[in-house]
Amino acid sequence: MDSVFAAIVQAPEDPILGVTVAYNKDQSPVKLNLGVGAYRTEEGKPLVLNVVRKAEQLLVNDQSRVKEYLPILGLAEFNKLSAKLILGDDSPAIQENRVATAQCLSGTGSLRVGAEFLAKHYHERTIYIPQPSWGNHLKVFTMAGLSVKTYSYYDPTTRGLNFQGLLEDLGAAPAGAVVLLHACAHNPTGVDPTVEQWEQIRQLIRSKGLLPFFDSAYQGFASGSLDADAQPVRMFVADGGECFIAQSYAKNMGLYGERVGALSIVCKAADVAGRVESQLKLVIRPMYSNPPIHGASIASTILKNSDMYNEWKIELKAMADRIISMRKQLFDALTAKGTPGDWSHIVKQIGMFTFTGLNSDQVAFMTKEYHIYMTSDGRISMAGLSSSTVPHLADAIHAAVTRAS
């Protein structure tokens, strides 16, 4: 007798995680994986921060620690510290108890919980995401029952921001629509608005009565400064308006597999925040009951201890600086080769990723001939590069542009 699931078709590989699957099958000694957004050392190895090892050791050595369930909203201390990290020590929203925060399963989980909450409690079911955006955004919001539309963001001709198009599209959005904003280090393009442009975006969003939903996956990891990378979010909170913020500690603490994140909803008043918090619990309870304890405890330990916090900031800046240095090395290598085209966007873009401007045929050529793996849209993870692999990548880009274009 046939399986009741016999009619199920084989699903395609995830376009980002599928890159790693293909990379792992490749036997070439020069193969290079620039697909996945995870930091690598100069030696190409995953990095566990020293401060994370220290925090973990403290937790392991503390015999009073138990493995009991956390509350539905997670570790209260972690939630307070996370809100403070993104909103600032002196945030009026925190002082006035206007922030409802839930510990969630990293950035993805925070986005999903926020989306489920909106689908249940918000009058407007449409969310606008930038074109392009992280591949999972569309899936997360659609799965939660929201209708996803896009707004102009990237300009392929300048390999920069299509600011005019962005303002026009958000200006045409219906009042009350939700707008997904990348807090910093836009994924996949690495293109961020300037502070002045952010201010214009803020004025437009507030004048239209749109609801901002920030995805903050790279705080401190983009510029090397936690405060600078949080500035766009803080501008929106400073005007007293409401917003959603999804935070991830995957990149900035290197806690990828621990799934550490938070959703904060900044409200107009403390009593509203209290009611919002009560409803967040009802979203989370049937989804996963409560979040895991270990990763959030690591983050809390680091955030509450001033010495460890300062040590974290130094390690975080070192990661950001290495990525910035990889940008310069790649740009210099392409310039030295005289590779056709303007490659200045490599050093102008920020964060983990560079949107190279290479097309899918050029990407396929680089994979086949040079064993370099990346997503078909030409996005490369700068964190996967090292001084020793830059020449190989530069050779491949040069060949792709001159032969495969």
One Martini backbone bead per residue (centre of mass of N, CA, C, O) as a GRO file, in nm:
protein
  405
    1MET     BB    1   0.098   0.036   0.021
    2ASP     BB    2   0.078   0.356   0.000
    3SER     BB    3   0.167   0.638   0.102
    4VAL     BB    4   0.011   0.923   0.225
    5PHE     BB    5   0.287   1.083   0.099
    6ALA     BB    6   0.334   1.020  -0.211
    7ALA     BB    7   0.258   1.322  -0.333
    8ILE     BB    8   0.509   1.437  -0.237
    9VAL     BB    9   0.732   1.677  -0.314
   10GLN     BB   10   1.034   1.784  -0.375
   11ALA     BB   11   1.213   2.013  -0.223
   12PRO     BB   12   1.389   2.275  -0.241
   13GLU     BB   13   1.656   2.422  -0.172
   14ASP     BB   14   1.788   2.643   0.006
   15PRO     BB   15   1.946   2.909  -0.139
   16ILE     BB   16   2.158   2.936   0.096
   17LEU     BB   17   2.202   2.648   0.226
   18GLY     BB   18   2.257   2.508  -0.056
   19VAL     BB   19   2.545   2.610  -0.095
   20THR     BB   20   2.673   2.427   0.124
   21VAL     BB   21   2.597   2.158   0.007
   22ALA     BB   22   2.764   2.195  -0.254
   23TYR     BB   23   3.036   2.252  -0.118
   24ASN     BB   24   3.063   1.977   0.041
   25LYS     BB   25   3.082   1.806  -0.239
   26ASP     BB   26   3.340   1.942  -0.298
   27GLN     BB   27   3.690   1.838  -0.365
   28SER     BB   28   3.832   2.097  -0.379
   29PRO     BB   29   4.106   2.273  -0.237
   30VAL     BB   30   3.989   2.579  -0.343
   31LYS     BB   31   3.740   2.603  -0.206
   32LEU     BB   32   3.462   2.853  -0.157
   33ASN     BB   33   3.250   2.991   0.104
   34LEU     BB   34   3.011   3.279   0.033
   35GLY     BB   35   2.708   3.226   0.147
   36VAL     BB   36   2.717   3.224   0.452
   37GLY     BB   37   2.625   3.415   0.750
   38ALA     BB   38   2.937   3.359   0.879
   39TYR     BB   39   3.196   3.386   1.070
   40ARG     BB   40   3.552   3.410   0.996
   41THR     BB   41   3.860   3.359   1.008
   42GLU     BB   42   4.163   3.388   0.857
   43GLU     BB   43   4.152   3.052   0.860
   44GLY     BB   44   3.834   2.972   0.817
   45LYS     BB   45   3.712   2.973   1.108
   46PRO     BB   46   3.522   2.943   1.353
   47LEU     BB   47   3.399   3.171   1.619
   48VAL     BB   48   3.468   3.191   1.962
   49LEU     BB   49   3.438   3.398   2.195
   50ASN     BB   50   3.604   3.461   2.480
   51VAL     BB   51   3.359   3.582   2.638
   52VAL     BB   52   3.180   3.334   2.595
   53ARG     BB   53   3.355   3.126   2.737
   54LYS     BB   54   3.352   3.267   3.010
   55ALA     BB   55   3.047   3.271   3.057
   56GLU     BB   56   3.010   2.965   3.037
   57GLN     BB   57   3.192   2.890   3.274
   58LEU     BB   58   3.029   3.033   3.490
   59LEU     BB   59   2.772   2.864   3.448
   60VAL     BB   60   2.894   2.583   3.497
   61ASN     BB   61   3.011   2.658   3.793
   62ASP     BB   62   2.713   2.708   3.877
   63GLN     BB   63   2.541   2.508   4.105
   64SER     BB   64   2.259   2.675   4.116
   65ARG     BB   65   2.193   2.588   3.845
   66VAL     BB   66   1.914   2.521   3.639
   67LYS     BB   67   1.658   2.348   3.407
   68GLU     BB   68   1.427   2.517   3.410
   69TYR     BB   69   1.177   2.682   3.309
   70LEU     BB   70   1.090   2.944   3.150
   71PRO     BB   71   0.921   3.185   3.080
   72ILE     BB   72   0.753   3.273   2.807
   73LEU     BB   73   0.942   3.549   2.774
   74GLY     BB   74   1.177   3.461   2.947
   75LEU     BB   75   1.454   3.628   3.039
   76ALA     BB   76   1.426   3.915   3.205
   77GLU     BB   77   1.716   4.024   3.199
   78PHE     BB   78   1.759   3.993   2.895
   79ASN     BB   79   1.532   4.183   2.805
   80LYS     BB   80   1.637   4.440   2.935
   81LEU     BB   81   1.923   4.439   2.800
   82SER     BB   82   1.824   4.438   2.504
   83ALA     BB   83   1.670   4.704   2.506
   84LYS     BB   84   1.916   4.873   2.593
   85LEU     BB   85   2.104   4.810   2.354
   86ILE     BB   86   1.910   4.937   2.127
   87LEU     BB   87   1.796   5.211   2.289
   88GLY     BB   88   1.950   5.273   2.541
   89ASP     BB   89   2.015   5.371   2.863
   90ASP     BB   90   1.825   5.659   2.823
   91SER     BB   91   1.551   5.554   2.747
   92PRO     BB   92   1.229   5.661   2.778
   93ALA     BB   93   1.079   5.398   2.711
   94ILE     BB   94   1.203   5.243   2.950
   95GLN     BB   95   1.144   5.442   3.187
   96GLU     BB   96   0.817   5.425   3.099
   97ASN     BB   97   0.731   5.127   3.031
   98ARG     BB   98   0.696   5.093   2.681
   99VAL     BB   99   0.832   4.795   2.677
  100ALA     BB  100   0.790   4.490   2.502
  101THR     BB  101   0.961   4.181   2.585
  102ALA     BB  102   1.088   3.891   2.398
  103GLN     BB  103   1.224   3.596   2.400
  104CYS     BB  104   1.377   3.451   2.112
  105LEU     BB  105   1.457   3.273   1.809
  106SER     BB  106   1.613   3.489   1.724
  107GLY     BB  107   1.539   3.663   1.445
  108THR     BB  108   1.326   3.479   1.320
  109GLY     BB  109   1.148   3.443   1.575
  110SER     BB  110   1.093   3.746   1.619
  111LEU     BB  111   0.950   3.791   1.350
  112ARG     BB  112   0.727   3.575   1.387
  113VAL     BB  113   0.599   3.679   1.644
  114GLY     BB  114   0.536   3.961   1.534
  115ALA     BB  115   0.359   3.863   1.295
  116GLU     BB  116   0.146   3.712   1.463
  117PHE     BB  117   0.057   3.955   1.624
  118LEU     BB  118  -0.036   4.130   1.384
  119ALA     BB  119  -0.243   3.928   1.263
  120LYS     BB  120  -0.422   3.946   1.535
  121HIS     BB  121  -0.397   4.290   1.627
  122TYR     BB  122  -0.388   4.423   1.337
  123HIS     BB  123  -0.554   4.608   1.086
  124GLU     BB  124  -0.293   4.567   0.899
  125ARG     BB  125  -0.180   4.309   0.658
  126THR     BB  126   0.056   4.488   0.543
  127ILE     BB  127   0.394   4.434   0.422
  128TYR     BB  128   0.695   4.609   0.366
  129ILE     BB  129   0.970   4.519   0.164
  130PRO     BB  130   1.261   4.520   0.040
  131GLN     BB  131   1.426   4.561  -0.289
  132PRO     BB  132   1.585   4.359  -0.158
  133SER     BB  133   1.586   4.074   0.068
  134TRP     BB  134   1.573   3.858   0.284
  135GLY     BB  135   1.453   3.550   0.199
  136ASN     BB  136   1.279   3.500   0.477
  137HIS     BB  137   1.075   3.729   0.499
  138LEU     BB  138   0.850   3.638   0.310
  139LYS     BB  139   0.795   3.367   0.459
  140VAL     BB  140   0.734   3.463   0.745
  141PHE     BB  141   0.494   3.661   0.677
  142THR     BB  142   0.319   3.467   0.514
  143MET     BB  143   0.288   3.241   0.729
  144ALA     BB  144   0.141   3.456   0.930
  145GLY     BB  145  -0.073   3.621   0.719
  146LEU     BB  146   0.070   3.823   0.549
  147SER     BB  147   0.101   4.083   0.316
  148VAL     BB  148   0.350   4.110   0.063
  149LYS     BB  149   0.543   4.391  -0.014
  150THR     BB  150   0.733   4.626  -0.207
  151TYR     BB  151   1.025   4.836  -0.199
  152SER     BB  152   1.243   5.040  -0.304
  153TYR     BB  153   1.622   5.019  -0.289
  154TYR     BB  154   1.796   4.906  -0.519
  155ASP     BB  155   2.065   5.016  -0.744
  156PRO     BB  156   2.227   4.862  -1.003
  157THR     BB  157   2.383   5.103  -1.134
  158THR     BB  158   2.516   5.211  -0.847
  159ARG     BB  159   2.509   5.010  -0.607
  160GLY     BB  160   2.277   5.152  -0.443
  161LEU     BB  161   2.044   5.378  -0.344
  162ASN     BB  162   1.687   5.413  -0.407
  163PHE     BB  163   1.556   5.677  -0.266
  164GLN     BB  164   1.325   5.780  -0.442
  165GLY     BB  165   1.173   5.509  -0.465
  166LEU     BB  166   1.128   5.470  -0.165
  167LEU     BB  167   0.957   5.726  -0.114
  168GLU     BB  168   0.735   5.664  -0.319
  169ASP     BB  169   0.640   5.385  -0.212
  170LEU     BB  170   0.578   5.476   0.083
  171GLY     BB  171   0.387   5.710  -0.007
  172ALA     BB  172   0.180   5.481  -0.142
  173ALA     BB  173   0.112   5.361   0.109
  174PRO     BB  174  -0.100   5.258   0.326
  175ALA     BB  175  -0.232   5.338   0.596
  176GLY     BB  176  -0.070   5.133   0.849
  177ALA     BB  177   0.145   5.002   0.728
  178VAL     BB  178   0.403   4.784   0.725
  179VAL     BB  179   0.768   4.836   0.780
  180LEU     BB  180   1.057   4.692   0.675
  181LEU     BB  181   1.371   4.741   0.851
  182HIS     BB  182   1.706   4.772   0.828
  183ALA     BB  183   1.904   4.889   1.072
  184CYS     BB  184   2.165   4.741   0.944
  185ALA     BB  185   2.324   4.591   0.712
  186HIS     BB  186   2.198   4.516   0.449
  187ASN     BB  187   2.013   4.226   0.343
  188PRO     BB  188   2.227   4.176   0.065
  189THR     BB  189   2.372   4.474  -0.011
  190GLY     BB  190   2.513   4.682   0.209
  191VAL     BB  191   2.293   4.913   0.194
  192ASP     BB  192   2.270   5.234   0.348
  193PRO     BB  193   2.142   5.485   0.487
  194THR     BB  194   2.169   5.782   0.586
  195VAL     BB  195   2.094   5.985   0.840
  196GLU     BB  196   1.931   6.182   0.660
  197GLN     BB  197   1.759   5.962   0.524
  198TRP     BB  198   1.636   5.848   0.780
  199GLU     BB  199   1.484   6.106   0.856
  200GLN     BB  200   1.300   6.102   0.605
  201ILE     BB  201   1.177   5.826   0.660
  202ARG     BB  202   1.056   5.894   0.932
  203GLN     BB  203   0.870   6.125   0.844
  204LEU     BB  204   0.705   5.958   0.643
  205ILE     BB  205   0.606   5.730   0.830
  206ARG     BB  206   0.465   5.921   1.035
  207SER     BB  207   0.280   6.085   0.836
  208LYS     BB  208   0.141   5.799   0.730
  209GLY     BB  209   0.107   5.582   0.961
  210LEU     BB  210   0.333   5.385   0.983
  211LEU     BB  211   0.484   5.062   1.076
  212PRO     BB  212   0.776   4.990   1.222
  213PHE     BB  213   1.007   4.706   1.138
  214PHE     BB  214   1.288   4.596   1.287
  215ASP     BB  215   1.594   4.447   1.167
  216SER     BB  216   1.849   4.339   1.410
  217ALA     BB  217   2.146   4.154   1.311
  218TYR     BB  218   2.417   4.389   1.330
  219GLN     BB  219   2.495   4.502   1.598
  220GLY     BB  220   2.835   4.616   1.570
  221PHE     BB  221   2.910   4.457   1.293
  222ALA     BB  222   2.930   4.688   1.089
  223SER     BB  223   3.109   4.938   1.235
  224GLY     BB  224   3.182   4.856   1.559
  225SER     BB  225   2.920   5.016   1.669
  226LEU     BB  226   2.649   4.996   1.868
  227ASP     BB  227   2.535   5.290   1.846
  228ALA     BB  228   2.549   5.345   1.542
  229ASP     BB  229   2.368   5.089   1.459
  230ALA     BB  230   2.112   5.211   1.643
  231GLN     BB  231   2.023   5.494   1.539
  232PRO     BB  232   1.768   5.448   1.367
  233VAL     BB  233   1.594   5.336   1.596
  234ARG     BB  234   1.625   5.581   1.795
  235MET     BB  235   1.484   5.787   1.615
  236PHE     BB  236   1.198   5.648   1.633
  237VAL     BB  237   1.179   5.650   1.950
  238ALA     BB  238   1.221   5.963   2.007
  239ASP     BB  239   0.918   6.043   1.885
  240GLY     BB  240   0.708   5.834   2.049
  241GLY     BB  241   0.664   5.609   1.874
  242GLU     BB  242   0.592   5.311   1.718
  243CYS     BB  243   0.761   4.977   1.739
  244PHE     BB  244   0.949   4.715   1.595
  245ILE     BB  245   1.203   4.471   1.731
  246ALA     BB  246   1.449   4.262   1.594
  247GLN     BB  247   1.684   4.047   1.759
  248SER     BB  248   2.033   3.941   1.720
  249TYR     BB  249   2.320   3.721   1.842
  250ALA     BB  250   2.468   3.568   1.619
  251LYS     BB  251   2.686   3.773   1.520
  252ASN     BB  252   2.784   3.965   1.770
  253MET     BB  253   2.833   3.676   1.954
  254GLY     BB  254   2.833   3.399   1.796
  255LEU     BB  255   2.521   3.251   1.859
  256TYR     BB  256   2.382   3.093   1.636
  257GLY     BB  257   2.300   2.793   1.767
  258GLU     BB  258   2.145   2.929   2.026
  259ARG     BB  259   1.911   3.119   1.959
  260VAL     BB  260   1.940   3.454   2.012
  261GLY     BB  261   1.660   3.670   2.098
  262ALA     BB  262   1.442   3.970   2.033
  263LEU     BB  263   1.124   4.123   2.106
  264SER     BB  264   1.029   4.465   2.056
  265ILE     BB  265   0.760   4.678   2.182
  266VAL     BB  266   0.689   5.005   2.117
  267CYS     BB  267   0.495   5.220   2.308
  268LYS     BB  268   0.297   5.494   2.416
  269ALA     BB  269   0.224   5.316   2.679
  270ALA     BB  270   0.234   5.124   2.961
  271ASP     BB  271  -0.049   4.988   2.945
  272VAL     BB  272  -0.010   4.884   2.659
  273ALA     BB  273   0.243   4.713   2.706
  274GLY     BB  274   0.106   4.519   2.904
  275ARG     BB  275  -0.103   4.406   2.699
  276VAL     BB  276   0.091   4.314   2.486
  277GLU     BB  277   0.244   4.113   2.663
  278SER     BB  278  -0.002   3.929   2.722
  279GLN     BB  279  -0.036   3.853   2.410
  280LEU     BB  280   0.240   3.734   2.352
  281LYS     BB  281   0.200   3.481   2.523
  282LEU     BB  282  -0.035   3.368   2.333
  283VAL     BB  283   0.158   3.324   2.092
  284ILE     BB  284   0.390   3.143   2.224
  285ARG     BB  285   0.270   2.898   2.378
  286PRO     BB  286   0.171   2.730   2.106
  287MET     BB  287   0.462   2.728   1.972
  288TYR     BB  288   0.707   2.689   2.241
  289SER     BB  289   0.624   2.816   2.533
  290ASN     BB  290   0.957   2.846   2.564
  291PRO     BB  291   1.275   2.939   2.590
  292PRO     BB  292   1.597   2.898   2.598
  293ILE     BB  293   1.859   2.936   2.848
  294HIS     BB  294   2.162   2.947   2.763
  295GLY     BB  295   2.212   3.184   2.559
  296ALA     BB  296   2.079   3.408   2.735
  297SER     BB  297   2.282   3.375   2.969
  298ILE     BB  298   2.529   3.461   2.817
  299ALA     BB  299   2.436   3.743   2.732
  300SER     BB  300   2.374   3.849   3.018
  301THR     BB  301   2.654   3.817   3.142
  302ILE     BB  302   2.786   4.023   2.948
  303LEU     BB  303   2.586   4.276   2.978
  304LYS     BB  304   2.618   4.305   3.313
  305ASN     BB  305   2.935   4.305   3.274
  306SER     BB  306   3.161   4.547   3.225
  307ASP     BB  307   3.411   4.383   3.142
  308MET     BB  308   3.273   4.194   2.937
  309TYR     BB  309   3.148   4.412   2.763
  310ASN     BB  310   3.421   4.539   2.676
  311GLU     BB  311   3.536   4.283   2.553
  312TRP     BB  312   3.317   4.248   2.342
  313LYS     BB  313   3.362   4.516   2.190
  314ILE     BB  314   3.647   4.440   2.094
  315GLU     BB  315   3.572   4.177   1.940
  316LEU     BB  316   3.361   4.307   1.756
  317LYS     BB  317   3.550   4.511   1.618
  318ALA     BB  318   3.742   4.301   1.500
  319MET     BB  319   3.536   4.178   1.308
  320ALA     BB  320   3.458   4.435   1.153
  321ASP     BB  321   3.750   4.509   1.063
  322ARG     BB  322   3.805   4.256   0.895
  323ILE     BB  323   3.583   4.308   0.686
  324ILE     BB  324   3.682   4.585   0.593
  325SER     BB  325   3.960   4.473   0.499
  326MET     BB  326   3.846   4.280   0.280
  327ARG     BB  327   3.729   4.497   0.103
  328LYS     BB  328   3.996   4.639   0.037
  329GLN     BB  329   4.149   4.395  -0.081
  330LEU     BB  330   3.951   4.338  -0.313
  331PHE     BB  331   3.956   4.611  -0.447
  332ASP     BB  332   4.264   4.619  -0.495
  333ALA     BB  333   4.281   4.361  -0.670
  334LEU     BB  334   4.091   4.462  -0.900
  335THR     BB  335   4.248   4.717  -0.966
  336ALA     BB  336   4.521   4.579  -1.036
  337LYS     BB  337   4.378   4.411  -1.278
  338GLY     BB  338   4.161   4.584  -1.433
  339THR     BB  339   3.874   4.537  -1.381
  340PRO     BB  340   3.593   4.580  -1.518
  341GLY     BB  341   3.467   4.849  -1.371
  342ASP     BB  342   3.302   4.950  -1.071
  343TRP     BB  343   3.424   4.866  -0.722
  344SER     BB  344   3.347   5.074  -0.485
  345HIS     BB  345   3.106   4.923  -0.344
  346ILE     BB  346   3.276   4.736  -0.163
  347VAL     BB  347   3.361   4.985   0.034
  348LYS     BB  348   3.070   5.117   0.081
  349GLN     BB  349   2.967   4.887   0.191
  350ILE     BB  350   2.804   4.703   0.469
  351GLY     BB  351   2.909   4.434   0.636
  352MET     BB  352   2.890   4.101   0.551
  353PHE     BB  353   2.785   4.203   0.268
  354THR     BB  354   2.814   4.176  -0.095
  355PHE     BB  355   2.695   4.332  -0.385
  356THR     BB  356   2.853   4.278  -0.679
  357GLY     BB  357   2.676   4.249  -0.971
  358LEU     BB  358   2.661   3.968  -1.036
  359ASN     BB  359   2.544   3.726  -1.230
  360SER     BB  360   2.429   3.405  -1.260
  361ASP     BB  361   2.637   3.324  -1.479
  362GLN     BB  362   2.890   3.421  -1.327
  363VAL     BB  363   2.847   3.245  -1.079
  364ALA     BB  364   2.851   2.972  -1.227
  365PHE     BB  365   3.136   3.006  -1.338
  366MET     BB  366   3.283   3.030  -1.058
  367THR     BB  367   3.198   2.750  -0.961
  368LYS     BB  368   3.307   2.573  -1.195
  369GLU     BB  369   3.610   2.705  -1.228
  370TYR     BB  370   3.666   2.804  -0.892
  371HIS     BB  371   3.493   2.697  -0.645
  372ILE     BB  372   3.273   2.929  -0.593
  373TYR     BB  373   3.036   3.003  -0.333
  374MET     BB  374   2.708   3.148  -0.402
  375THR     BB  375   2.461   3.336  -0.458
  376SER     BB  376   2.292   3.408  -0.759
  377ASP     BB  377   2.288   3.735  -0.686
  378GLY     BB  378   2.602   3.802  -0.587
  379ARG     BB  379   2.634   3.731  -0.294
  380ILE     BB  380   2.885   3.802  -0.044
  381SER     BB  381   3.078   3.684   0.221
  382MET     BB  382   3.324   3.859   0.379
  383ALA     BB  383   3.369   3.658   0.628
  384GLY     BB  384   3.483   3.420   0.424
  385LEU     BB  385   3.734   3.582   0.399
  386SER     BB  386   4.089   3.609   0.313
  387SER     BB  387   4.401   3.692   0.233
  388SER     BB  388   4.441   3.406   0.082
  389THR     BB  389   4.149   3.429  -0.097
  390VAL     BB  390   4.135   3.694  -0.260
  391PRO     BB  391   4.290   3.623  -0.524
  392HIS     BB  392   4.094   3.402  -0.618
  393LEU     BB  393   3.845   3.585  -0.635
  394ALA     BB  394   3.962   3.796  -0.828
  395ASP     BB  395   4.011   3.603  -1.060
  396ALA     BB  396   3.714   3.514  -1.091
  397ILE     BB  397   3.587   3.790  -1.144
  398HIS     BB  398   3.757   3.865  -1.384
  399ALA     BB  399   3.673   3.623  -1.559
  400ALA     BB  400   3.366   3.667  -1.550
  401VAL     BB  401   3.367   3.957  -1.676
  402THR     BB  402   3.541   3.884  -1.941
  403ARG     BB  403   3.383   3.594  -2.023
  404ALA     BB  404   3.064   3.580  -1.892
  405SER     BB  405   2.910   3.854  -1.995
   0.00000   0.00000   0.00000
